[in-house]
JSON list of C-alpha atoms in Angstrom, two decimals:
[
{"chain": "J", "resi": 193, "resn": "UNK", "atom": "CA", "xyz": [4.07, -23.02, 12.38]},
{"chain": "J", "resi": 194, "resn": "UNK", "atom": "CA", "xyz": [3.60, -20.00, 15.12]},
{"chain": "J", "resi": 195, "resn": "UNK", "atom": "CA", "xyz": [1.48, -17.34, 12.89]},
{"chain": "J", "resi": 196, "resn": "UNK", "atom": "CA", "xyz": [-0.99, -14.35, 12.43]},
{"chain": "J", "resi": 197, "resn": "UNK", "atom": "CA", "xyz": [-4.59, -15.82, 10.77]},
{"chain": "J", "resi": 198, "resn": "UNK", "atom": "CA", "xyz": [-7.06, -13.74, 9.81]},
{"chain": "J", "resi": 199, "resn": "UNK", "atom": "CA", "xyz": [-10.75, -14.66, 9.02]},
{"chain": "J", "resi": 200, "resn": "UNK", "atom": "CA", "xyz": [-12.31, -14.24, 6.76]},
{"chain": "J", "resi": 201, "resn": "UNK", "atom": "CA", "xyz": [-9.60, -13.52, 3.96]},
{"chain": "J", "resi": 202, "resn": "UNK", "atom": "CA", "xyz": [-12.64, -11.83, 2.30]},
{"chain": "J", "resi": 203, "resn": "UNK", "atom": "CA", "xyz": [-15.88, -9.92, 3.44]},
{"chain": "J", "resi": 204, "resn": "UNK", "atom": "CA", "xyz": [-18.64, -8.17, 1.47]},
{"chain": "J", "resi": 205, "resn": "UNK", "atom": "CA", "xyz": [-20.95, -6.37, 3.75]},
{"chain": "J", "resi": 206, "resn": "UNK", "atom": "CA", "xyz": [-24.00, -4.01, 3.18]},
{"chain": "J", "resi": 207, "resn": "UNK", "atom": "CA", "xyz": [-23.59, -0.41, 3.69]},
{"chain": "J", "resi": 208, "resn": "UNK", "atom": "CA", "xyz": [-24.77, 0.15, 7.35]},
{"chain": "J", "resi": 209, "resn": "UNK", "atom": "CA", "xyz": [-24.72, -3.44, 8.04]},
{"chain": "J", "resi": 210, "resn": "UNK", "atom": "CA", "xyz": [-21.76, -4.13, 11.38]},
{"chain": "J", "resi": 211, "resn": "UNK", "atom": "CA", "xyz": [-19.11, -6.76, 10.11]},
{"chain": "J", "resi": 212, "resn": "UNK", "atom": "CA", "xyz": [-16.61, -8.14, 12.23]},
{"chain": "J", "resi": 213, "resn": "UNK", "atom": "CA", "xyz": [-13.38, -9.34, 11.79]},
{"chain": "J", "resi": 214, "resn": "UNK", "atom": "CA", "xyz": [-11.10, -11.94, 13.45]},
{"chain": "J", "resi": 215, "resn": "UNK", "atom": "CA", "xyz": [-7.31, -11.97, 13.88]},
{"chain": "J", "resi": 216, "resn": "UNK", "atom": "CA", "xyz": [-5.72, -14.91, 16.14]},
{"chain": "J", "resi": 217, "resn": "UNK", "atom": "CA", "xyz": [-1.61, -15.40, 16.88]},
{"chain": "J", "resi": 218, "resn": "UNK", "atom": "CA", "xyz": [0.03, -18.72, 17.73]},
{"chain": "J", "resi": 219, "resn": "UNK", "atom": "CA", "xyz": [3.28, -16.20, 18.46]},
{"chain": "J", "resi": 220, "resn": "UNK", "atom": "CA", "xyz": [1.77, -15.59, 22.38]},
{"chain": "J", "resi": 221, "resn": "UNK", "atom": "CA", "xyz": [3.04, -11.56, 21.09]},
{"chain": "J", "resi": 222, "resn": "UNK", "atom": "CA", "xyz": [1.36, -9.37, 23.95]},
{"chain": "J", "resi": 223, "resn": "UNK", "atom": "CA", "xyz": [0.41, -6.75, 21.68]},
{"chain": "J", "resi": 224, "resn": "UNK", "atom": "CA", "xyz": [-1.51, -6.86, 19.12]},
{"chain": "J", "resi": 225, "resn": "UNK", "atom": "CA", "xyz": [-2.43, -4.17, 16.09]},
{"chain": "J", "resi": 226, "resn": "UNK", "atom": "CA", "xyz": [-4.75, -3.16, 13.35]},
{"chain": "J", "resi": 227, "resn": "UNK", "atom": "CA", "xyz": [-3.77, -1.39, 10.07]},
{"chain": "J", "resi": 228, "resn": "UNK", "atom": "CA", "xyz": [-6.23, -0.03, 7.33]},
{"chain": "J", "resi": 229, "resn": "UNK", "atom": "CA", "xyz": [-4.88, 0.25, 3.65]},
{"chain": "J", "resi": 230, "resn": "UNK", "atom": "CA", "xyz": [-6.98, 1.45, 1.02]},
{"chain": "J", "resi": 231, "resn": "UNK", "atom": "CA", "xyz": [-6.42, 0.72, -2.50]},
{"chain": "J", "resi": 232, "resn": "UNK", "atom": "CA", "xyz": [-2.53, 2.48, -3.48]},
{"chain": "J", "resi": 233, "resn": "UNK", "atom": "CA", "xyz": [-1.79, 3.94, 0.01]},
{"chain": "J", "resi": 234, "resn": "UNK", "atom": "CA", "xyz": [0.16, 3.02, 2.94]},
{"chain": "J", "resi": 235, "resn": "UNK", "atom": "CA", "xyz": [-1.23, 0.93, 5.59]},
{"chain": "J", "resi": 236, "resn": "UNK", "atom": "CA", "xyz": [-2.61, 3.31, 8.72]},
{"chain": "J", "resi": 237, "resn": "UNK", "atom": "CA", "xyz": [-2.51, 2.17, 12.45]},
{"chain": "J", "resi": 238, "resn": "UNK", "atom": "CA", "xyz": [-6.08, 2.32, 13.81]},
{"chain": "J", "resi": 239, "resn": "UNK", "atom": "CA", "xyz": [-5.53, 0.99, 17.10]},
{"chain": "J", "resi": 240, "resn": "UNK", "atom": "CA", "xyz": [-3.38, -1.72, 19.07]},
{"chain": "J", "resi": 241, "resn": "UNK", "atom": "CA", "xyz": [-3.60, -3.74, 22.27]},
{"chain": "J", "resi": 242, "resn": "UNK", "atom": "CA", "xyz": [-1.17, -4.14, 24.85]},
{"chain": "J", "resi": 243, "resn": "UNK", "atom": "CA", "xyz": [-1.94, -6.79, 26.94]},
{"chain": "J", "resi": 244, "resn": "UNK", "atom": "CA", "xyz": [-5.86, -6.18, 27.70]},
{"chain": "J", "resi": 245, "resn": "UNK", "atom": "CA", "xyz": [-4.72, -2.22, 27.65]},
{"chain": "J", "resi": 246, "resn": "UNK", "atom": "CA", "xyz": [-6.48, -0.68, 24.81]},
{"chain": "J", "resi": 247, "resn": "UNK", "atom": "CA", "xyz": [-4.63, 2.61, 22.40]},
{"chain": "J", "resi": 248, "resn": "UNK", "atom": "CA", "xyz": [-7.03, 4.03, 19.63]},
{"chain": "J", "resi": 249, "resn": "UNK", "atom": "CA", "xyz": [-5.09, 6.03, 17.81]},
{"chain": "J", "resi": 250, "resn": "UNK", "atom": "CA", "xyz": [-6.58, 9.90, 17.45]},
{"chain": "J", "resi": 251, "resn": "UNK", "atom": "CA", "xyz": [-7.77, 10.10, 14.24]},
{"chain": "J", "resi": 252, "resn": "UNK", "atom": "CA", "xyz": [-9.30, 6.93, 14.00]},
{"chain": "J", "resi": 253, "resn": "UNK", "atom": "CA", "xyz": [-13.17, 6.72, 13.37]},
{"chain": "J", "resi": 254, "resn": "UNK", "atom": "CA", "xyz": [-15.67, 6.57, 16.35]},
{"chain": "J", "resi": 255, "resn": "UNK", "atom": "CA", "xyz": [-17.09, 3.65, 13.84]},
{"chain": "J", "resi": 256, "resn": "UNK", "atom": "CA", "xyz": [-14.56, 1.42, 14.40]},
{"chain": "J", "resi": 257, "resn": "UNK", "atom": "CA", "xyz": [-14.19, -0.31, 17.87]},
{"chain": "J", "resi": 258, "resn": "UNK", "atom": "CA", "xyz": [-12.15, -3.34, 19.18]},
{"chain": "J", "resi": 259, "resn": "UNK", "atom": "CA", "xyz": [-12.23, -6.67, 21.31]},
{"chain": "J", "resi": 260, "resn": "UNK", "atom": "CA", "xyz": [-9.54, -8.71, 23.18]},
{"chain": "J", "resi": 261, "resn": "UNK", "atom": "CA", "xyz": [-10.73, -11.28, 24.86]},
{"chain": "J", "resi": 262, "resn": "UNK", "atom": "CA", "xyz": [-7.54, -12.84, 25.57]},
{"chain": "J", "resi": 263, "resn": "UNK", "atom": "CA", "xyz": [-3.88, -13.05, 24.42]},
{"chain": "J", "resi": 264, "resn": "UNK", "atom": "CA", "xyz": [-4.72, -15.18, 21.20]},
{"chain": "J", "resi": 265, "resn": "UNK", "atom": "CA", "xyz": [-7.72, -13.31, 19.50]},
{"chain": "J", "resi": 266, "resn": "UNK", "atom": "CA", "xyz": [-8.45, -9.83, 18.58]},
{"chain": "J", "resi": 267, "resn": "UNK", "atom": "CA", "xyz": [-11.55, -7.96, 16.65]},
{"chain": "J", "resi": 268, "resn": "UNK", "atom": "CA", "xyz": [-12.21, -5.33, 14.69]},
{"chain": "J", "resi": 269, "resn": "UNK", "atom": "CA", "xyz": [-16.20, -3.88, 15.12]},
{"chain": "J", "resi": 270, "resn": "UNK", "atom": "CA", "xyz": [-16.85, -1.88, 12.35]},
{"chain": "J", "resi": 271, "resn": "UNK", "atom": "CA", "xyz": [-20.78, -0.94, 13.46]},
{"chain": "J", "resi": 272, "resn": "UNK", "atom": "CA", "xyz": [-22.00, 1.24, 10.64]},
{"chain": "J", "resi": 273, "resn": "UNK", "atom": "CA", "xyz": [-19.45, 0.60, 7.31]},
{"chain": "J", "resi": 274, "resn": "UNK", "atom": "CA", "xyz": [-19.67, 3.00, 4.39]},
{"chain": "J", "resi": 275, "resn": "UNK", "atom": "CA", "xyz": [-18.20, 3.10, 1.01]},
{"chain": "J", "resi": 276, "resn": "UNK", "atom": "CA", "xyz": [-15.29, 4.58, 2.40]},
{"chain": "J", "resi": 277, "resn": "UNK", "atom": "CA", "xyz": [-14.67, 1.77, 4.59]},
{"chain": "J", "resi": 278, "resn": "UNK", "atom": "CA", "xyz": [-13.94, -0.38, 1.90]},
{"chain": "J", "resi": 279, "resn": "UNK", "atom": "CA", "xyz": [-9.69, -1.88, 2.22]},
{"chain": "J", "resi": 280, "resn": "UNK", "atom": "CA", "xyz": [-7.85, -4.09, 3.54]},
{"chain": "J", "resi": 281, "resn": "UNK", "atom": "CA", "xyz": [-7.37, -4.34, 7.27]},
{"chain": "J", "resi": 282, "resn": "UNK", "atom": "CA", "xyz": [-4.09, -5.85, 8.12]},
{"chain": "J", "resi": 283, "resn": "UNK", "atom": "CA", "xyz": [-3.61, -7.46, 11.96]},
{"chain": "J", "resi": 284, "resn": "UNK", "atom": "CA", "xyz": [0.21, -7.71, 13.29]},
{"chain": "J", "resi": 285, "resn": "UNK", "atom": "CA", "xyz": [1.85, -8.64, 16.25]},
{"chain": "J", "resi": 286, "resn": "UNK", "atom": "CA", "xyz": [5.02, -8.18, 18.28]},
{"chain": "J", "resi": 287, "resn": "UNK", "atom": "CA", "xyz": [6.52, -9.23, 21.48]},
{"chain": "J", "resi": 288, "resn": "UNK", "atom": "CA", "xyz": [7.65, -6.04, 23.67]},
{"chain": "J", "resi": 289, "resn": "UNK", "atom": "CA", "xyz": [10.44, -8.33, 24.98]},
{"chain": "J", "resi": 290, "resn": "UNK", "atom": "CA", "xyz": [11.86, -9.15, 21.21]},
{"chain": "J", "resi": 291, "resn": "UNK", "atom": "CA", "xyz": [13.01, -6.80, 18.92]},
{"chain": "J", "resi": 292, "resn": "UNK", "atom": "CA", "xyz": [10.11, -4.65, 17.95]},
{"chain": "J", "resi": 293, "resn": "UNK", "atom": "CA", "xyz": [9.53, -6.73, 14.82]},
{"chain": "J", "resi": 294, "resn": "UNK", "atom": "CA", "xyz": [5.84, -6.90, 13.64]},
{"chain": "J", "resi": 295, "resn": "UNK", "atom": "CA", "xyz": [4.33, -9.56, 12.10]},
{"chain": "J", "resi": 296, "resn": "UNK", "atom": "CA", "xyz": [1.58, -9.72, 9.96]},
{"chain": "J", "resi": 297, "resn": "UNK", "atom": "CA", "xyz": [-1.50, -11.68, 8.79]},
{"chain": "J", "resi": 298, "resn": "UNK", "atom": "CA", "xyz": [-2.61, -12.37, 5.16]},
{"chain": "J", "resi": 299, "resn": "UNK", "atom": "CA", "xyz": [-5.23, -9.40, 5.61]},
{"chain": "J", "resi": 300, "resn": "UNK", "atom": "CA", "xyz": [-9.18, -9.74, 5.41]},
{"chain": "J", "resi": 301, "resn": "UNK", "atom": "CA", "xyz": [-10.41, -7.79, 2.05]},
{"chain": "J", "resi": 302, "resn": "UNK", "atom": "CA", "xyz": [-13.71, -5.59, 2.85]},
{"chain": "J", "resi": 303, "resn": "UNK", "atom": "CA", "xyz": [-16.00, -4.87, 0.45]},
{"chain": "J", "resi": 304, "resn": "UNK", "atom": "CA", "xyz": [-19.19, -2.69, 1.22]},
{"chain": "J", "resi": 305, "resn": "UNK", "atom": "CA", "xyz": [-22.21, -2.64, -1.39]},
{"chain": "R", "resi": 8, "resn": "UNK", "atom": "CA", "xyz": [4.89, 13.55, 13.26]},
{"chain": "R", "resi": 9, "resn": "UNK", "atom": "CA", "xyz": [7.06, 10.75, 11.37]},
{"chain": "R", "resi": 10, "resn": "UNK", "atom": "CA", "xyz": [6.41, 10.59, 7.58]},
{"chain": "R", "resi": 11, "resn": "UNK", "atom": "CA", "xyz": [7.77, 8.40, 5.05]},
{"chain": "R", "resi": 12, "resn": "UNK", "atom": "CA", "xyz": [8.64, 8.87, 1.53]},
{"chain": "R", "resi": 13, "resn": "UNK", "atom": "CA", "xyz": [9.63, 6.08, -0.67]},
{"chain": "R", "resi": 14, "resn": "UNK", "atom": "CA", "xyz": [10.72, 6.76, -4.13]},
{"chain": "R", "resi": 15, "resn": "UNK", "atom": "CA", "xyz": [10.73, 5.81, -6.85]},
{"chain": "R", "resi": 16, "resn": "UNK", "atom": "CA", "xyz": [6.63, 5.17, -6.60]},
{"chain": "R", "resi": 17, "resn": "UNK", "atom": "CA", "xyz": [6.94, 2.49, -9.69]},
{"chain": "R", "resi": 18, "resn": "UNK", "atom": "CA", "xyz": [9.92, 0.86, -11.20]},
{"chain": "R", "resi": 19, "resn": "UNK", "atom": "CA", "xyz": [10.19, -1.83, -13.91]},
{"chain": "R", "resi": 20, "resn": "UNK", "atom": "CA", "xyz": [13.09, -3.11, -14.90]},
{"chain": "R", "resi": 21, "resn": "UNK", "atom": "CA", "xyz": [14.51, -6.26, -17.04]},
{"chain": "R", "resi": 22, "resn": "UNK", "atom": "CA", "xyz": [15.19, -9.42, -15.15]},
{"chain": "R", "resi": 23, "resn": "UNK", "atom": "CA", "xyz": [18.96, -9.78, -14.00]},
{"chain": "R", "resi": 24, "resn": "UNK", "atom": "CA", "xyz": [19.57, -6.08, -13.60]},
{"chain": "R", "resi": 25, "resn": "UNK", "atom": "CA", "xyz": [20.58, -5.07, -9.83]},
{"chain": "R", "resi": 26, "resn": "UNK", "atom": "CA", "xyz": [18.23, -2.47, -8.37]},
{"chain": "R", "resi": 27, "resn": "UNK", "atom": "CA", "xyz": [17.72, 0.11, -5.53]},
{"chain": "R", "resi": 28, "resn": "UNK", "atom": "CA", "xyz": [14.68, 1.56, -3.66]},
{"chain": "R", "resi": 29, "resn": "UNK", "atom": "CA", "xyz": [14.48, 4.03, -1.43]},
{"chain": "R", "resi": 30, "resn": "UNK", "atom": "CA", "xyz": [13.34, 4.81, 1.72]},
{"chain": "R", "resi": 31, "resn": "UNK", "atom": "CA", "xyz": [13.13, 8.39, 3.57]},
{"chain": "R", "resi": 32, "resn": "UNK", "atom": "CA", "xyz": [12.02, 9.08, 7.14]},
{"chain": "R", "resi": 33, "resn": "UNK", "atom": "CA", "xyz": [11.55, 12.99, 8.84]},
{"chain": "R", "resi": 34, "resn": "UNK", "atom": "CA", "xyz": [12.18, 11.96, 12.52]},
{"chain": "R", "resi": 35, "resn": "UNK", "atom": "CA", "xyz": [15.55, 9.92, 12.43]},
{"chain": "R", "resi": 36, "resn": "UNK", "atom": "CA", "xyz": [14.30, 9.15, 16.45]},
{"chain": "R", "resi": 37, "resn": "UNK", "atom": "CA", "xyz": [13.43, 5.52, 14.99]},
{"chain": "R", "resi": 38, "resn": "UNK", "atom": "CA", "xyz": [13.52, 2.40, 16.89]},
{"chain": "R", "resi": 39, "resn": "UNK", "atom": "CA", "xyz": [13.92, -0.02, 14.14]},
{"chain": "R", "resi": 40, "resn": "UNK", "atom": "CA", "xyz": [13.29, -0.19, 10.32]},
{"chain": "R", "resi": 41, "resn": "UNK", "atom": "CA", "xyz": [11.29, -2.59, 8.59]},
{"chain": "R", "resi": 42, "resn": "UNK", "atom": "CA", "xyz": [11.03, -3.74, 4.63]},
{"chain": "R", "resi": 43, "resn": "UNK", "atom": "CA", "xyz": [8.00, -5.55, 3.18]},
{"chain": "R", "resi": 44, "resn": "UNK", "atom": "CA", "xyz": [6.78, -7.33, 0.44]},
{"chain": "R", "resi": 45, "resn": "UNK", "atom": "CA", "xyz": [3.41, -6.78, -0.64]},
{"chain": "R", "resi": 46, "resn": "UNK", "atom": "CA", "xyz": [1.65, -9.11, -3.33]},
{"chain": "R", "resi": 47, "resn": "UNK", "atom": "CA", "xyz": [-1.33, -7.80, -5.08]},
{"chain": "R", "resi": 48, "resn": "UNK", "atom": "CA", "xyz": [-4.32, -8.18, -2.92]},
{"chain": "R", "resi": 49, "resn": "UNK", "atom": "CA", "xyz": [-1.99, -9.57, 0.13]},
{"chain": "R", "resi": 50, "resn": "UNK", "atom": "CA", "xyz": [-0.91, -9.08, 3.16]},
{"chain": "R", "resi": 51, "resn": "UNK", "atom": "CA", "xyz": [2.56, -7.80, 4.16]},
{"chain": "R", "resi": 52, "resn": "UNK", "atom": "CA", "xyz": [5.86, -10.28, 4.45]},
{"chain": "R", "resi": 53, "resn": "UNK", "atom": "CA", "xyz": [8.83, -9.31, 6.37]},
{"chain": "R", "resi": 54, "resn": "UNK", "atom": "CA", "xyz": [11.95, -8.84, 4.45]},
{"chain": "R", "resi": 55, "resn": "UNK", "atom": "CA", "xyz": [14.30, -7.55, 6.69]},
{"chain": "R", "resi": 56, "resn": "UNK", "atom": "CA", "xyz": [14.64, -5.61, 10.12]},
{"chain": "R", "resi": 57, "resn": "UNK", "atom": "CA", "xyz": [16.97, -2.96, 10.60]},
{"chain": "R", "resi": 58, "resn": "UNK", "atom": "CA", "xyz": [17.48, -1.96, 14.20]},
{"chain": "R", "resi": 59, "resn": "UNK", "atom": "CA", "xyz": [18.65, 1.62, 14.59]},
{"chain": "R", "resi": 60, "resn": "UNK", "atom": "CA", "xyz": [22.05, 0.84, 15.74]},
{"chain": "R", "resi": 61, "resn": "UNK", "atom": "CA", "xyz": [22.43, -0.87, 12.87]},
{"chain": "R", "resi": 62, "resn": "UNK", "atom": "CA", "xyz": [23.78, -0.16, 9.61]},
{"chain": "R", "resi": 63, "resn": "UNK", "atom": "CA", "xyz": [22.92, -2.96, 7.30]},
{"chain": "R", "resi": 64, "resn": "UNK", "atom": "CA", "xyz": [20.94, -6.28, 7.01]},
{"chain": "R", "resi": 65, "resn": "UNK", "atom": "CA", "xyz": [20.92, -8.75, 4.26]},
{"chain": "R", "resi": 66, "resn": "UNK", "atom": "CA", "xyz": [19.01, -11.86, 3.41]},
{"chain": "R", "resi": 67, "resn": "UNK", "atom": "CA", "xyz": [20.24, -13.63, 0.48]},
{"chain": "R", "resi": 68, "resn": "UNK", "atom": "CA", "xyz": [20.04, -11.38, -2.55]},
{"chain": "R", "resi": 69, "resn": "UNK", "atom": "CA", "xyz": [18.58, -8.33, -0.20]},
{"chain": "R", "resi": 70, "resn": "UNK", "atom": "CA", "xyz": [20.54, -5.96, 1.40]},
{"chain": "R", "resi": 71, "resn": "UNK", "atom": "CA", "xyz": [18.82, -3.11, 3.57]},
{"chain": "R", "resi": 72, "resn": "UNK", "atom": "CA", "xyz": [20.84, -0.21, 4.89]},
{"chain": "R", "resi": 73, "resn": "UNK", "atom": "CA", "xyz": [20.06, 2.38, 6.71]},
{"chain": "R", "resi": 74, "resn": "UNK", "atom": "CA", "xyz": [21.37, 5.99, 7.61]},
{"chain": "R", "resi": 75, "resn": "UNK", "atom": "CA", "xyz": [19.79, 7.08, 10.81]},
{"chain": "R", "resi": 76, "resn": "UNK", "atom": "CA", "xyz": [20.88, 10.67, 11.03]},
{"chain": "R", "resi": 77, "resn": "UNK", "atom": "CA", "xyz": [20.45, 11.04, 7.46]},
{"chain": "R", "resi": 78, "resn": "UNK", "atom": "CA", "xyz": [16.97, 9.82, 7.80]},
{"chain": "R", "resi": 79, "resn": "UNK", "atom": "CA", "xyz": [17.53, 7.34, 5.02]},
{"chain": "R", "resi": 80, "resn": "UNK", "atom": "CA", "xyz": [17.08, 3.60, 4.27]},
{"chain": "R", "resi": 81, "resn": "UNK", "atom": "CA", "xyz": [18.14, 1.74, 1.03]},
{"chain": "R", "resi": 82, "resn": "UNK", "atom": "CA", "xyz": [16.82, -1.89, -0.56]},
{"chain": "R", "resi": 83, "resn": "UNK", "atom": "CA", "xyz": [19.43, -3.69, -2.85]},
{"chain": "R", "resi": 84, "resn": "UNK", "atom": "CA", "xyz": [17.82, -6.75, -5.00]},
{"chain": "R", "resi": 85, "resn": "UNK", "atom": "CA", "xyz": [20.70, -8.14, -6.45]},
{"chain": "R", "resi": 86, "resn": "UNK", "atom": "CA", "xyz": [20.09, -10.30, -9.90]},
{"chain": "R", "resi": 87, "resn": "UNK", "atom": "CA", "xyz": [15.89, -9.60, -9.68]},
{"chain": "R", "resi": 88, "resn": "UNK", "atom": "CA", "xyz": [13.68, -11.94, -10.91]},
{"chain": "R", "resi": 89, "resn": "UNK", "atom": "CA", "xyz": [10.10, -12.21, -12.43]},
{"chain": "R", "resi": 90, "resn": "UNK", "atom": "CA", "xyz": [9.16, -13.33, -8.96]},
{"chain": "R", "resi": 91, "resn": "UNK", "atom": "CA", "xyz": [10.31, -10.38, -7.27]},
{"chain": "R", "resi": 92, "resn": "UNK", "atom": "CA", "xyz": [8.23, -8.57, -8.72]},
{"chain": "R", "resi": 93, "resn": "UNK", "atom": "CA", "xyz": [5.60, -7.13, -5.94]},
{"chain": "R", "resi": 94, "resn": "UNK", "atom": "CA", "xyz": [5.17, -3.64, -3.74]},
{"chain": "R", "resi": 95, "resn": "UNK", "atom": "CA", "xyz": [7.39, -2.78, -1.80]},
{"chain": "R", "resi": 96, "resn": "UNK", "atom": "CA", "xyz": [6.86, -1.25, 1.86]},
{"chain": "R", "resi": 97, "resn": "UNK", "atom": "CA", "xyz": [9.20, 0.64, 4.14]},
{"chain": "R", "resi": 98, "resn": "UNK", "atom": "CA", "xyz": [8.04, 1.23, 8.02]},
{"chain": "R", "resi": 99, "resn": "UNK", "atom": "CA", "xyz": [9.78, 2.58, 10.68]},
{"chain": "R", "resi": 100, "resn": "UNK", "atom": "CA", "xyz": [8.93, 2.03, 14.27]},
{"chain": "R", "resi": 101, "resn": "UNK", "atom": "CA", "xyz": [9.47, 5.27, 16.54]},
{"chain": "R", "resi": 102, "resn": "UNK", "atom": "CA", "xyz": [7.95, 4.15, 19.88]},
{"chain": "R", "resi": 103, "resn": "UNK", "atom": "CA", "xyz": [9.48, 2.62, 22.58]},
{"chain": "R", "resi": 104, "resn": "UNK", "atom": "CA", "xyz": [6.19, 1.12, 23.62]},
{"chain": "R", "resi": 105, "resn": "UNK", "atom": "CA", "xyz": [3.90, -0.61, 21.52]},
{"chain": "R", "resi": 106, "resn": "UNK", "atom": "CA", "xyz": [3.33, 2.03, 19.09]},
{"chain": "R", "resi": 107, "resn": "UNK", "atom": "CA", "xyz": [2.22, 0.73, 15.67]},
{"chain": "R", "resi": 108, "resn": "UNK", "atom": "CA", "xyz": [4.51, 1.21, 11.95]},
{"chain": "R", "resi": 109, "resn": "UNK", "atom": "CA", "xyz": [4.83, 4.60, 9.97]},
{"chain": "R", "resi": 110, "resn": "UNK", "atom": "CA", "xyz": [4.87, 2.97, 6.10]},
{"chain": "R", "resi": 111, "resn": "UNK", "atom": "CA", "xyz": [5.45, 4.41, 3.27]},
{"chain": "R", "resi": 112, "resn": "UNK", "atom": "CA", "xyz": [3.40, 4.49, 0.44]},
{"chain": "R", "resi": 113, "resn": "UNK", "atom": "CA", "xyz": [5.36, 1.55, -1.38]},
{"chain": "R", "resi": 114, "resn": "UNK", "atom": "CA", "xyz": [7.72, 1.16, -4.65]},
{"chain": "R", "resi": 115, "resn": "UNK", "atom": "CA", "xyz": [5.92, -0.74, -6.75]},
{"chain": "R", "resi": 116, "resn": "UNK", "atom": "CA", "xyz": [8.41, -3.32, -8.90]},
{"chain": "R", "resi": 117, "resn": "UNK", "atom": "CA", "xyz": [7.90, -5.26, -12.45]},
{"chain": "R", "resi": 118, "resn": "UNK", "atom": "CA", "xyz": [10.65, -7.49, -13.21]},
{"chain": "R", "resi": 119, "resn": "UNK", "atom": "CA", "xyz": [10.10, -7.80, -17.14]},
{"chain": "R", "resi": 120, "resn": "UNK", "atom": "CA", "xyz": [10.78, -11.36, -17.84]}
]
């Protein structure tokens, strides 16, 4: 089945220590997203891909950077995690020429000791 | 700046009652309108899209409507279950581009048993 997969499903990292996480679509969407939720709030856009064009949105931390190599993967850099990085990041798609659905992966779980 | 507002925050309610959430947006400029389910420690399903020329959407005992100029959106769970029980997220999609999801915060839903 065409989906969003996201490894790992959980990470524990050291404070300081750079963790990176995968996201991969089967759905050939060409853009691609990243959401952070922390524990009882609303997912937050950090920054999405369309195509190999990169948007970061304003407020999102200098900390956190991005890959595409190509249509089917995406990663999130996070070079210098604190506690307050701990959440779950969230990867979605959509296709520009559909109808601005998004779909989402099962989410990688961060945890920073 | 689009914010959303779902209330109630938490709901529990016996199994077999009918049941409403709801869903307010500032900016009725929307593209589309988009309900989730969110398990503990998940990621995010689809439920139903709502495109702004719209007024309704159901899939089997959802129904999601949605007032545009009003700025608001409605989920009916008709007969709930224990199994519906879960958080649930509203989004609404304002760019015409590949801008990412404005959620709310979430209803979360117990379906005593």
């Amino acid at each position: 089945d065409a989906m969003v997969i996201q490894n790992p499903r959980y990470q524990v990292t050291q404070f300081g220590k750079p963790v990176t996480l995968s996201c991969s679509q089967t759905l050939n969407h060409n853009v691609m997203y990243w959401y952070q939720q922390k524990s009882s709030q609303a997912p937050k856009l950090l920054f999405h891909y369309y195509d190999k064009d990169f948007n970061n949105e304003a407020d999102t931390p200098d900390n956190f950077q991005s890959r595409r190599p190509n249509t089917s993967f995406c990663f999130l850099d996070i070079r210098s995690p604190g506690l307050g990085d701990a959440a779950m990041y969230l990867c979605a798609t959509s296709s520009l020429a559909g109808d601005g659905e998004q779909f989402f992966g099962p989410g990688t779980r961060l945890t920073v000791l | 700046k689009q914010e959303v507002t779902q209330i109630p925050a938490a709901l529990s309610v016996p199994e077999g009652e009918n049941l409403v959430l709801n869903c307010s947006f500032t900016d009725s400029a929307i593209y589309n309108l988009q309900w989730f389910r969110q398990d503990p420690g998940k990621g995010l399903t689809s439920l139903l899209l709502i495109q702004s020329s719209q007024r309704e959407q159901t899939s089997g005992r959802l129904n999601a409507s949605l007032d545009k100029s009003s700025g608001r959106s409605t989920l009916y769970i008709a007969a709930s279950q224990p199994g519906d029980s879960a958080t649930y997220l509203c989004a609404v999609y304002s760019g015409g581009g590949a801008d990412g999801l404005t959620f709310g915060k979430g209803t979360h839903l117990i379906i005593q048993p």
